[in-house]
Protein backbone atom coordinates (compact mmCIF):
# COMPACT_ATOMS: atom_id res chain seq x y z
CA UNK A 1 0.00 0.00 0.00
CA UNK A 2 2.79 2.47 0.85
CA UNK A 3 4.40 1.94 -2.55
CA UNK A 4 1.17 2.74 -4.43
CA UNK A 5 0.64 5.88 -2.30
CA UNK A 6 4.24 6.96 -3.01
CA UNK A 7 3.81 6.44 -6.78
CA UNK A 8 0.55 8.40 -6.95
CA UNK A 9 1.95 11.27 -4.85
CA UNK A 10 5.17 11.40 -6.88
CA UNK A 11 3.31 11.43 -10.19
CA UNK A 12 0.98 14.12 -8.97
CA UNK A 13 3.87 16.26 -7.74
CA UNK A 14 5.78 15.85 -11.00
CA UNK A 15 2.70 16.76 -13.02
CA UNK A 16 2.16 19.89 -10.90
CA UNK A 17 5.76 21.02 -11.39
CA UNK A 18 5.60 20.50 -15.17
CA UNK A 19 2.31 22.40 -15.36
CA UNK A 20 3.84 25.30 -13.43
CA UNK A 21 6.88 25.46 -15.76
CA UNK A 22 4.73 25.39 -18.91
CA UNK A 23 2.38 28.04 -17.50
CA UNK A 24 5.29 30.32 -16.60
CA UNK A 25 6.73 30.02 -20.12
CA UNK A 26 3.33 30.83 -21.67
CA UNK A 27 2.87 33.89 -19.45
CA UNK A 28 6.35 35.17 -20.32
CA UNK A 29 5.90 34.72 -24.07
CA UNK A 30 2.45 36.34 -23.99
CA UNK A 31 3.87 39.37 -22.18
CA UNK A 32 6.60 39.75 -24.78
CA UNK A 33 4.08 39.49 -27.62
CA UNK A 34 1.86 42.12 -26.02
CA UNK A 35 4.83 44.48 -25.65
CA UNK A 36 5.83 44.00 -29.31
CA UNK A 37 2.24 44.54 -30.43
CA UNK A 38 2.01 47.71 -28.35
CA UNK A 39 5.21 49.09 -29.92
CA UNK A 40 3.93 48.29 -33.40
CA UNK A 41 0.58 49.97 -32.70
CA UNK A 42 2.30 53.08 -31.33
CA UNK A 43 4.46 53.30 -34.47
CA UNK A 44 1.42 52.93 -36.74
CA UNK A 45 -0.47 55.55 -34.74
CA UNK A 46 2.49 57.94 -34.99
CA UNK A 47 2.67 57.46 -38.78
CA UNK A 48 -1.06 58.16 -39.06
CA UNK A 49 -0.69 61.26 -36.88
CA UNK A 50 2.12 62.56 -39.10
CA UNK A 51 -0.08 62.02 -42.15
CA UNK A 52 -2.97 63.96 -40.61
CA UNK A 53 -0.61 66.79 -39.59
CA UNK A 54 0.63 66.97 -43.19
CA UNK A 55 -2.98 67.19 -44.38
CA UNK A 56 -3.69 69.95 -41.84
CA UNK A 57 -0.62 71.87 -43.01
CA UNK A 58 -1.81 71.62 -46.63
CA UNK A 59 -5.22 72.91 -45.58
CA UNK A 60 -3.72 75.89 -43.71
CA UNK A 61 -1.24 76.70 -46.53
CA UNK A 62 -3.75 78.46 -48.77
CA UNK A 63 -1.16 80.01 -51.12
CA UNK A 64 0.66 76.71 -51.65
CA UNK A 65 4.07 78.18 -50.81
CA UNK A 66 5.13 75.26 -48.61
CA UNK A 67 5.29 77.53 -45.57
CA UNK A 68 2.55 79.02 -43.45
CA UNK A 69 2.67 82.48 -41.93
CA UNK A 70 0.81 84.23 -39.18
CA UNK A 71 -1.85 85.55 -41.57
CA UNK A 72 -2.65 82.07 -42.89
CA UNK A 73 -2.78 80.63 -39.38
CA UNK A 74 -5.08 83.41 -38.12
CA UNK A 75 -7.28 83.10 -41.20
CA UNK A 76 -7.61 79.34 -40.69
CA UNK A 77 -8.23 79.60 -36.95
CA UNK A 78 -10.85 82.34 -37.31
CA UNK A 79 -13.40 79.60 -38.05
CA UNK A 80 -14.54 77.76 -34.92
CA UNK A 81 -14.77 74.41 -36.71
CA UNK A 82 -11.21 74.78 -38.00
CA UNK A 83 -10.00 75.49 -34.45
CA UNK A 84 -11.69 72.32 -33.23
CA UNK A 85 -10.22 70.32 -36.08
CA UNK A 86 -6.71 71.72 -35.50
CA UNK A 87 -6.99 71.05 -31.76
CA UNK A 88 -8.03 67.47 -32.34
CA UNK A 89 -5.26 66.81 -34.86
CA UNK A 90 -2.56 68.60 -32.83
CA UNK A 91 -3.85 66.92 -29.64
CA UNK A 92 -4.10 70.14 -27.69
CA UNK A 93 -7.18 71.85 -26.31
CA UNK A 94 -9.09 74.10 -28.69
CA UNK A 95 -8.33 77.18 -26.62
CA UNK A 96 -4.57 76.55 -26.87
CA UNK A 97 -4.34 75.95 -30.63
CA UNK A 98 -3.71 79.59 -31.49
CA UNK A 99 -1.08 79.87 -28.75
CA UNK A 100 0.75 76.71 -29.86
CA UNK A 101 0.83 77.72 -33.53
CA UNK A 102 1.74 81.30 -32.63
CA UNK A 103 4.65 80.13 -30.48
CA UNK A 104 5.83 77.88 -33.28
CA UNK A 105 5.64 80.77 -35.77
CA UNK A 106 7.49 83.12 -33.40
CA UNK A 107 10.31 80.59 -32.95
CA UNK A 108 11.47 80.97 -36.56
CA UNK A 109 13.47 83.91 -37.89
CA UNK A 110 11.24 84.44 -40.92
CA UNK A 111 7.99 84.09 -38.97
CA UNK A 112 6.87 81.30 -41.28
CA UNK A 113 6.56 77.63 -40.48
CA UNK A 114 7.78 75.01 -42.94
CA UNK A 115 5.97 71.68 -43.33
CA UNK A 116 8.83 69.74 -41.72
CA UNK A 117 9.01 72.07 -38.72
CA UNK A 118 5.23 72.00 -38.35
CA UNK A 119 5.09 68.20 -38.29
CA UNK A 120 8.24 67.74 -36.19
CA UNK A 121 7.04 69.94 -33.35
CA UNK A 122 3.34 69.14 -33.37
CA UNK A 123 3.63 65.35 -33.61
CA UNK A 124 4.49 65.23 -29.90
CA UNK A 125 2.70 68.40 -28.75
CA UNK A 126 -0.14 66.63 -26.96
CA UNK A 127 2.00 63.97 -25.30
CA UNK A 128 2.92 64.12 -21.65
CA UNK A 129 6.26 65.65 -20.73
CA UNK A 130 9.17 63.21 -20.62
CA UNK A 131 12.91 63.57 -20.21
CA UNK A 132 13.27 63.12 -23.96
CA UNK A 133 10.84 65.95 -24.75
CA UNK A 134 12.65 68.26 -22.33
CA UNK A 135 15.97 67.46 -23.97
CA UNK A 136 14.39 68.26 -27.33
CA UNK A 137 13.41 71.70 -26.06
CA UNK A 138 16.94 72.46 -24.91
mmCIF file of the C-alpha atoms, coordinates in Angstrom:
data_MODEL
# 
_entry.id   MODEL 
# 
loop_
_atom_site.group_PDB 
_atom_site.id 
_atom_site.type_symbol 
_atom_site.label_atom_id 
_atom_site.label_alt_id 
_atom_site.label_comp_id 
_atom_site.label_asym_id 
_atom_site.label_entity_id 
_atom_site.label_seq_id 
_atom_site.pdbx_PDB_ins_code 
_atom_site.Cartn_x 
_atom_site.Cartn_y 
_atom_site.Cartn_z 
_atom_site.occupancy 
_atom_site.B_iso_or_equiv 
_atom_site.pdbx_formal_charge 
_atom_site.auth_seq_id 
_atom_site.auth_comp_id 
_atom_site.auth_asym_id 
_atom_site.auth_atom_id 
_atom_site.pdbx_PDB_model_num 
ATOM 1   C CA . UNK A 1 1   ? 0.000   0.000  0.000   1.00 0.00 ? 1   UNK A CA 1 
ATOM 2   C CA . UNK A 1 2   ? 2.791   2.471  0.851   1.00 0.00 ? 2   UNK A CA 1 
ATOM 3   C CA . UNK A 1 3   ? 4.399   1.936  -2.547  1.00 0.00 ? 3   UNK A CA 1 
ATOM 4   C CA . UNK A 1 4   ? 1.168   2.745  -4.426  1.00 0.00 ? 4   UNK A CA 1 
ATOM 5   C CA . UNK A 1 5   ? 0.645   5.878  -2.304  1.00 0.00 ? 5   UNK A CA 1 
ATOM 6   C CA . UNK A 1 6   ? 4.237   6.957  -3.008  1.00 0.00 ? 6   UNK A CA 1 
ATOM 7   C CA . UNK A 1 7   ? 3.814   6.437  -6.781  1.00 0.00 ? 7   UNK A CA 1 
ATOM 8   C CA . UNK A 1 8   ? 0.555   8.400  -6.947  1.00 0.00 ? 8   UNK A CA 1 
ATOM 9   C CA . UNK A 1 9   ? 1.953   11.273 -4.854  1.00 0.00 ? 9   UNK A CA 1 
ATOM 10  C CA . UNK A 1 10  ? 5.173   11.398 -6.884  1.00 0.00 ? 10  UNK A CA 1 
ATOM 11  C CA . UNK A 1 11  ? 3.309   11.428 -10.190 1.00 0.00 ? 11  UNK A CA 1 
ATOM 12  C CA . UNK A 1 12  ? 0.978   14.123 -8.972  1.00 0.00 ? 12  UNK A CA 1 
ATOM 13  C CA . UNK A 1 13  ? 3.868   16.264 -7.745  1.00 0.00 ? 13  UNK A CA 1 
ATOM 14  C CA . UNK A 1 14  ? 5.784   15.855 -10.996 1.00 0.00 ? 14  UNK A CA 1 
ATOM 15  C CA . UNK A 1 15  ? 2.699   16.757 -13.025 1.00 0.00 ? 15  UNK A CA 1 
ATOM 16  C CA . UNK A 1 16  ? 2.164   19.892 -10.898 1.00 0.00 ? 16  UNK A CA 1 
ATOM 17  C CA . UNK A 1 17  ? 5.759   21.022 -11.390 1.00 0.00 ? 17  UNK A CA 1 
ATOM 18  C CA . UNK A 1 18  ? 5.596   20.500 -15.173 1.00 0.00 ? 18  UNK A CA 1 
ATOM 19  C CA . UNK A 1 19  ? 2.315   22.405 -15.363 1.00 0.00 ? 19  UNK A CA 1 
ATOM 20  C CA . UNK A 1 20  ? 3.837   25.299 -13.430 1.00 0.00 ? 20  UNK A CA 1 
ATOM 21  C CA . UNK A 1 21  ? 6.876   25.460 -15.764 1.00 0.00 ? 21  UNK A CA 1 
ATOM 22  C CA . UNK A 1 22  ? 4.735   25.391 -18.909 1.00 0.00 ? 22  UNK A CA 1 
ATOM 23  C CA . UNK A 1 23  ? 2.382   28.040 -17.498 1.00 0.00 ? 23  UNK A CA 1 
ATOM 24  C CA . UNK A 1 24  ? 5.291   30.323 -16.601 1.00 0.00 ? 24  UNK A CA 1 
ATOM 25  C CA . UNK A 1 25  ? 6.726   30.019 -20.119 1.00 0.00 ? 25  UNK A CA 1 
ATOM 26  C CA . UNK A 1 26  ? 3.330   30.826 -21.670 1.00 0.00 ? 26  UNK A CA 1 
ATOM 27  C CA . UNK A 1 27  ? 2.869   33.891 -19.448 1.00 0.00 ? 27  UNK A CA 1 
ATOM 28  C CA . UNK A 1 28  ? 6.346   35.174 -20.325 1.00 0.00 ? 28  UNK A CA 1 
ATOM 29  C CA . UNK A 1 29  ? 5.901   34.720 -24.075 1.00 0.00 ? 29  UNK A CA 1 
ATOM 30  C CA . UNK A 1 30  ? 2.452   36.336 -23.990 1.00 0.00 ? 30  UNK A CA 1 
ATOM 31  C CA . UNK A 1 31  ? 3.873   39.374 -22.176 1.00 0.00 ? 31  UNK A CA 1 
ATOM 32  C CA . UNK A 1 32  ? 6.602   39.751 -24.780 1.00 0.00 ? 32  UNK A CA 1 
ATOM 33  C CA . UNK A 1 33  ? 4.083   39.485 -27.619 1.00 0.00 ? 33  UNK A CA 1 
ATOM 34  C CA . UNK A 1 34  ? 1.859   42.124 -26.020 1.00 0.00 ? 34  UNK A CA 1 
ATOM 35  C CA . UNK A 1 35  ? 4.828   44.480 -25.651 1.00 0.00 ? 35  UNK A CA 1 
ATOM 36  C CA . UNK A 1 36  ? 5.833   43.995 -29.307 1.00 0.00 ? 36  UNK A CA 1 
ATOM 37  C CA . UNK A 1 37  ? 2.243   44.537 -30.427 1.00 0.00 ? 37  UNK A CA 1 
ATOM 38  C CA . UNK A 1 38  ? 2.010   47.714 -28.350 1.00 0.00 ? 38  UNK A CA 1 
ATOM 39  C CA . UNK A 1 39  ? 5.212   49.093 -29.916 1.00 0.00 ? 39  UNK A CA 1 
ATOM 40  C CA . UNK A 1 40  ? 3.934   48.291 -33.396 1.00 0.00 ? 40  UNK A CA 1 
ATOM 41  C CA . UNK A 1 41  ? 0.576   49.972 -32.700 1.00 0.00 ? 41  UNK A CA 1 
ATOM 42  C CA . UNK A 1 42  ? 2.297   53.081 -31.334 1.00 0.00 ? 42  UNK A CA 1 
ATOM 43  C CA . UNK A 1 43  ? 4.458   53.296 -34.465 1.00 0.00 ? 43  UNK A CA 1 
ATOM 44  C CA . UNK A 1 44  ? 1.417   52.929 -36.744 1.00 0.00 ? 44  UNK A CA 1 
ATOM 45  C CA . UNK A 1 45  ? -0.470  55.551 -34.737 1.00 0.00 ? 45  UNK A CA 1 
ATOM 46  C CA . UNK A 1 46  ? 2.488   57.942 -34.991 1.00 0.00 ? 46  UNK A CA 1 
ATOM 47  C CA . UNK A 1 47  ? 2.666   57.461 -38.782 1.00 0.00 ? 47  UNK A CA 1 
ATOM 48  C CA . UNK A 1 48  ? -1.062  58.155 -39.065 1.00 0.00 ? 48  UNK A CA 1 
ATOM 49  C CA . UNK A 1 49  ? -0.693  61.261 -36.882 1.00 0.00 ? 49  UNK A CA 1 
ATOM 50  C CA . UNK A 1 50  ? 2.122   62.561 -39.100 1.00 0.00 ? 50  UNK A CA 1 
ATOM 51  C CA . UNK A 1 51  ? -0.079  62.017 -42.149 1.00 0.00 ? 51  UNK A CA 1 
ATOM 52  C CA . UNK A 1 52  ? -2.970  63.961 -40.610 1.00 0.00 ? 52  UNK A CA 1 
ATOM 53  C CA . UNK A 1 53  ? -0.611  66.790 -39.592 1.00 0.00 ? 53  UNK A CA 1 
ATOM 54  C CA . UNK A 1 54  ? 0.634   66.975 -43.187 1.00 0.00 ? 54  UNK A CA 1 
ATOM 55  C CA . UNK A 1 55  ? -2.984  67.187 -44.384 1.00 0.00 ? 55  UNK A CA 1 
ATOM 56  C CA . UNK A 1 56  ? -3.688  69.947 -41.844 1.00 0.00 ? 56  UNK A CA 1 
ATOM 57  C CA . UNK A 1 57  ? -0.619  71.875 -43.012 1.00 0.00 ? 57  UNK A CA 1 
ATOM 58  C CA . UNK A 1 58  ? -1.810  71.615 -46.625 1.00 0.00 ? 58  UNK A CA 1 
ATOM 59  C CA . UNK A 1 59  ? -5.221  72.914 -45.583 1.00 0.00 ? 59  UNK A CA 1 
ATOM 60  C CA . UNK A 1 60  ? -3.719  75.891 -43.714 1.00 0.00 ? 60  UNK A CA 1 
ATOM 61  C CA . UNK A 1 61  ? -1.241  76.703 -46.530 1.00 0.00 ? 61  UNK A CA 1 
ATOM 62  C CA . UNK A 1 62  ? -3.751  78.459 -48.768 1.00 0.00 ? 62  UNK A CA 1 
ATOM 63  C CA . UNK A 1 63  ? -1.161  80.010 -51.117 1.00 0.00 ? 63  UNK A CA 1 
ATOM 64  C CA . UNK A 1 64  ? 0.662   76.705 -51.648 1.00 0.00 ? 64  UNK A CA 1 
ATOM 65  C CA . UNK A 1 65  ? 4.070   78.175 -50.813 1.00 0.00 ? 65  UNK A CA 1 
ATOM 66  C CA . UNK A 1 66  ? 5.127   75.256 -48.606 1.00 0.00 ? 66  UNK A CA 1 
ATOM 67  C CA . UNK A 1 67  ? 5.289   77.530 -45.572 1.00 0.00 ? 67  UNK A CA 1 
ATOM 68  C CA . UNK A 1 68  ? 2.549   79.024 -43.449 1.00 0.00 ? 68  UNK A CA 1 
ATOM 69  C CA . UNK A 1 69  ? 2.669   82.477 -41.934 1.00 0.00 ? 69  UNK A CA 1 
ATOM 70  C CA . UNK A 1 70  ? 0.813   84.233 -39.184 1.00 0.00 ? 70  UNK A CA 1 
ATOM 71  C CA . UNK A 1 71  ? -1.847  85.552 -41.566 1.00 0.00 ? 71  UNK A CA 1 
ATOM 72  C CA . UNK A 1 72  ? -2.649  82.075 -42.888 1.00 0.00 ? 72  UNK A CA 1 
ATOM 73  C CA . UNK A 1 73  ? -2.779  80.635 -39.381 1.00 0.00 ? 73  UNK A CA 1 
ATOM 74  C CA . UNK A 1 74  ? -5.084  83.408 -38.119 1.00 0.00 ? 74  UNK A CA 1 
ATOM 75  C CA . UNK A 1 75  ? -7.284  83.096 -41.201 1.00 0.00 ? 75  UNK A CA 1 
ATOM 76  C CA . UNK A 1 76  ? -7.606  79.337 -40.688 1.00 0.00 ? 76  UNK A CA 1 
ATOM 77  C CA . UNK A 1 77  ? -8.227  79.601 -36.945 1.00 0.00 ? 77  UNK A CA 1 
ATOM 78  C CA . UNK A 1 78  ? -10.846 82.342 -37.309 1.00 0.00 ? 78  UNK A CA 1 
ATOM 79  C CA . UNK A 1 79  ? -13.398 79.601 -38.050 1.00 0.00 ? 79  UNK A CA 1 
ATOM 80  C CA . UNK A 1 80  ? -14.545 77.758 -34.922 1.00 0.00 ? 80  UNK A CA 1 
ATOM 81  C CA . UNK A 1 81  ? -14.773 74.414 -36.713 1.00 0.00 ? 81  UNK A CA 1 
ATOM 82  C CA . UNK A 1 82  ? -11.212 74.783 -38.001 1.00 0.00 ? 82  UNK A CA 1 
ATOM 83  C CA . UNK A 1 83  ? -10.000 75.487 -34.449 1.00 0.00 ? 83  UNK A CA 1 
ATOM 84  C CA . UNK A 1 84  ? -11.686 72.318 -33.229 1.00 0.00 ? 84  UNK A CA 1 
ATOM 85  C CA . UNK A 1 85  ? -10.220 70.325 -36.078 1.00 0.00 ? 85  UNK A CA 1 
ATOM 86  C CA . UNK A 1 86  ? -6.714  71.715 -35.501 1.00 0.00 ? 86  UNK A CA 1 
ATOM 87  C CA . UNK A 1 87  ? -6.990  71.046 -31.762 1.00 0.00 ? 87  UNK A CA 1 
ATOM 88  C CA . UNK A 1 88  ? -8.030  67.473 -32.344 1.00 0.00 ? 88  UNK A CA 1 
ATOM 89  C CA . UNK A 1 89  ? -5.255  66.813 -34.864 1.00 0.00 ? 89  UNK A CA 1 
ATOM 90  C CA . UNK A 1 90  ? -2.563  68.599 -32.826 1.00 0.00 ? 90  UNK A CA 1 
ATOM 91  C CA . UNK A 1 91  ? -3.848  66.920 -29.644 1.00 0.00 ? 91  UNK A CA 1 
ATOM 92  C CA . UNK A 1 92  ? -4.103  70.142 -27.689 1.00 0.00 ? 92  UNK A CA 1 
ATOM 93  C CA . UNK A 1 93  ? -7.184  71.850 -26.309 1.00 0.00 ? 93  UNK A CA 1 
ATOM 94  C CA . UNK A 1 94  ? -9.090  74.096 -28.688 1.00 0.00 ? 94  UNK A CA 1 
ATOM 95  C CA . UNK A 1 95  ? -8.333  77.184 -26.617 1.00 0.00 ? 95  UNK A CA 1 
ATOM 96  C CA . UNK A 1 96  ? -4.574  76.552 -26.873 1.00 0.00 ? 96  UNK A CA 1 
ATOM 97  C CA . UNK A 1 97  ? -4.341  75.946 -30.633 1.00 0.00 ? 97  UNK A CA 1 
ATOM 98  C CA . UNK A 1 98  ? -3.709  79.595 -31.492 1.00 0.00 ? 98  UNK A CA 1 
ATOM 99  C CA . UNK A 1 99  ? -1.080  79.873 -28.753 1.00 0.00 ? 99  UNK A CA 1 
ATOM 100 C CA . UNK A 1 100 ? 0.755   76.712 -29.855 1.00 0.00 ? 100 UNK A CA 1 
ATOM 101 C CA . UNK A 1 101 ? 0.834   77.715 -33.533 1.00 0.00 ? 101 UNK A CA 1 
ATOM 102 C CA . UNK A 1 102 ? 1.738   81.305 -32.633 1.00 0.00 ? 102 UNK A CA 1 
ATOM 103 C CA . UNK A 1 103 ? 4.645   80.128 -30.480 1.00 0.00 ? 103 UNK A CA 1 
ATOM 104 C CA . UNK A 1 104 ? 5.825   77.884 -33.283 1.00 0.00 ? 104 UNK A CA 1 
ATOM 105 C CA . UNK A 1 105 ? 5.639   80.766 -35.766 1.00 0.00 ? 105 UNK A CA 1 
ATOM 106 C CA . UNK A 1 106 ? 7.495   83.117 -33.399 1.00 0.00 ? 106 UNK A CA 1 
ATOM 107 C CA . UNK A 1 107 ? 10.308  80.594 -32.955 1.00 0.00 ? 107 UNK A CA 1 
ATOM 108 C CA . UNK A 1 108 ? 11.465  80.973 -36.560 1.00 0.00 ? 108 UNK A CA 1 
ATOM 109 C CA . UNK A 1 109 ? 13.475  83.907 -37.893 1.00 0.00 ? 109 UNK A CA 1 
ATOM 110 C CA . UNK A 1 110 ? 11.240  84.439 -40.920 1.00 0.00 ? 110 UNK A CA 1 
ATOM 111 C CA . UNK A 1 111 ? 7.988   84.089 -38.975 1.00 0.00 ? 111 UNK A CA 1 
ATOM 112 C CA . UNK A 1 112 ? 6.866   81.302 -41.277 1.00 0.00 ? 112 UNK A CA 1 
ATOM 113 C CA . UNK A 1 113 ? 6.563   77.626 -40.484 1.00 0.00 ? 113 UNK A CA 1 
ATOM 114 C CA . UNK A 1 114 ? 7.783   75.006 -42.935 1.00 0.00 ? 114 UNK A CA 1 
ATOM 115 C CA . UNK A 1 115 ? 5.970   71.684 -43.332 1.00 0.00 ? 115 UNK A CA 1 
ATOM 116 C CA . UNK A 1 116 ? 8.830   69.739 -41.717 1.00 0.00 ? 116 UNK A CA 1 
ATOM 117 C CA . UNK A 1 117 ? 9.008   72.073 -38.721 1.00 0.00 ? 117 UNK A CA 1 
ATOM 118 C CA . UNK A 1 118 ? 5.227   71.999 -38.346 1.00 0.00 ? 118 UNK A CA 1 
ATOM 119 C CA . UNK A 1 119 ? 5.090   68.201 -38.285 1.00 0.00 ? 119 UNK A CA 1 
ATOM 120 C CA . UNK A 1 120 ? 8.239   67.742 -36.191 1.00 0.00 ? 120 UNK A CA 1 
ATOM 121 C CA . UNK A 1 121 ? 7.044   69.944 -33.350 1.00 0.00 ? 121 UNK A CA 1 
ATOM 122 C CA . UNK A 1 122 ? 3.341   69.136 -33.371 1.00 0.00 ? 122 UNK A CA 1 
ATOM 123 C CA . UNK A 1 123 ? 3.627   65.353 -33.615 1.00 0.00 ? 123 UNK A CA 1 
ATOM 124 C CA . UNK A 1 124 ? 4.491   65.229 -29.903 1.00 0.00 ? 124 UNK A CA 1 
ATOM 125 C CA . UNK A 1 125 ? 2.698   68.400 -28.754 1.00 0.00 ? 125 UNK A CA 1 
ATOM 126 C CA . UNK A 1 126 ? -0.145  66.627 -26.957 1.00 0.00 ? 126 UNK A CA 1 
ATOM 127 C CA . UNK A 1 127 ? 2.000   63.968 -25.299 1.00 0.00 ? 127 UNK A CA 1 
ATOM 128 C CA . UNK A 1 128 ? 2.922   64.122 -21.652 1.00 0.00 ? 128 UNK A CA 1 
ATOM 129 C CA . UNK A 1 129 ? 6.257   65.645 -20.732 1.00 0.00 ? 129 UNK A CA 1 
ATOM 130 C CA . UNK A 1 130 ? 9.169   63.209 -20.624 1.00 0.00 ? 130 UNK A CA 1 
ATOM 131 C CA . UNK A 1 131 ? 12.911  63.573 -20.212 1.00 0.00 ? 131 UNK A CA 1 
ATOM 132 C CA . UNK A 1 132 ? 13.271  63.121 -23.962 1.00 0.00 ? 132 UNK A CA 1 
ATOM 133 C CA . UNK A 1 133 ? 10.835  65.947 -24.750 1.00 0.00 ? 133 UNK A CA 1 
ATOM 134 C CA . UNK A 1 134 ? 12.648  68.265 -22.327 1.00 0.00 ? 134 UNK A CA 1 
ATOM 135 C CA . UNK A 1 135 ? 15.971  67.464 -23.968 1.00 0.00 ? 135 UNK A CA 1 
ATOM 136 C CA . UNK A 1 136 ? 14.394  68.260 -27.333 1.00 0.00 ? 136 UNK A CA 1 
ATOM 137 C CA . UNK A 1 137 ? 13.415  71.703 -26.056 1.00 0.00 ? 137 UNK A CA 1 
ATOM 138 C CA . UNK A 1 138 ? 16.940  72.463 -24.910 1.00 0.00 ? 138 UNK A CA 1 
# 
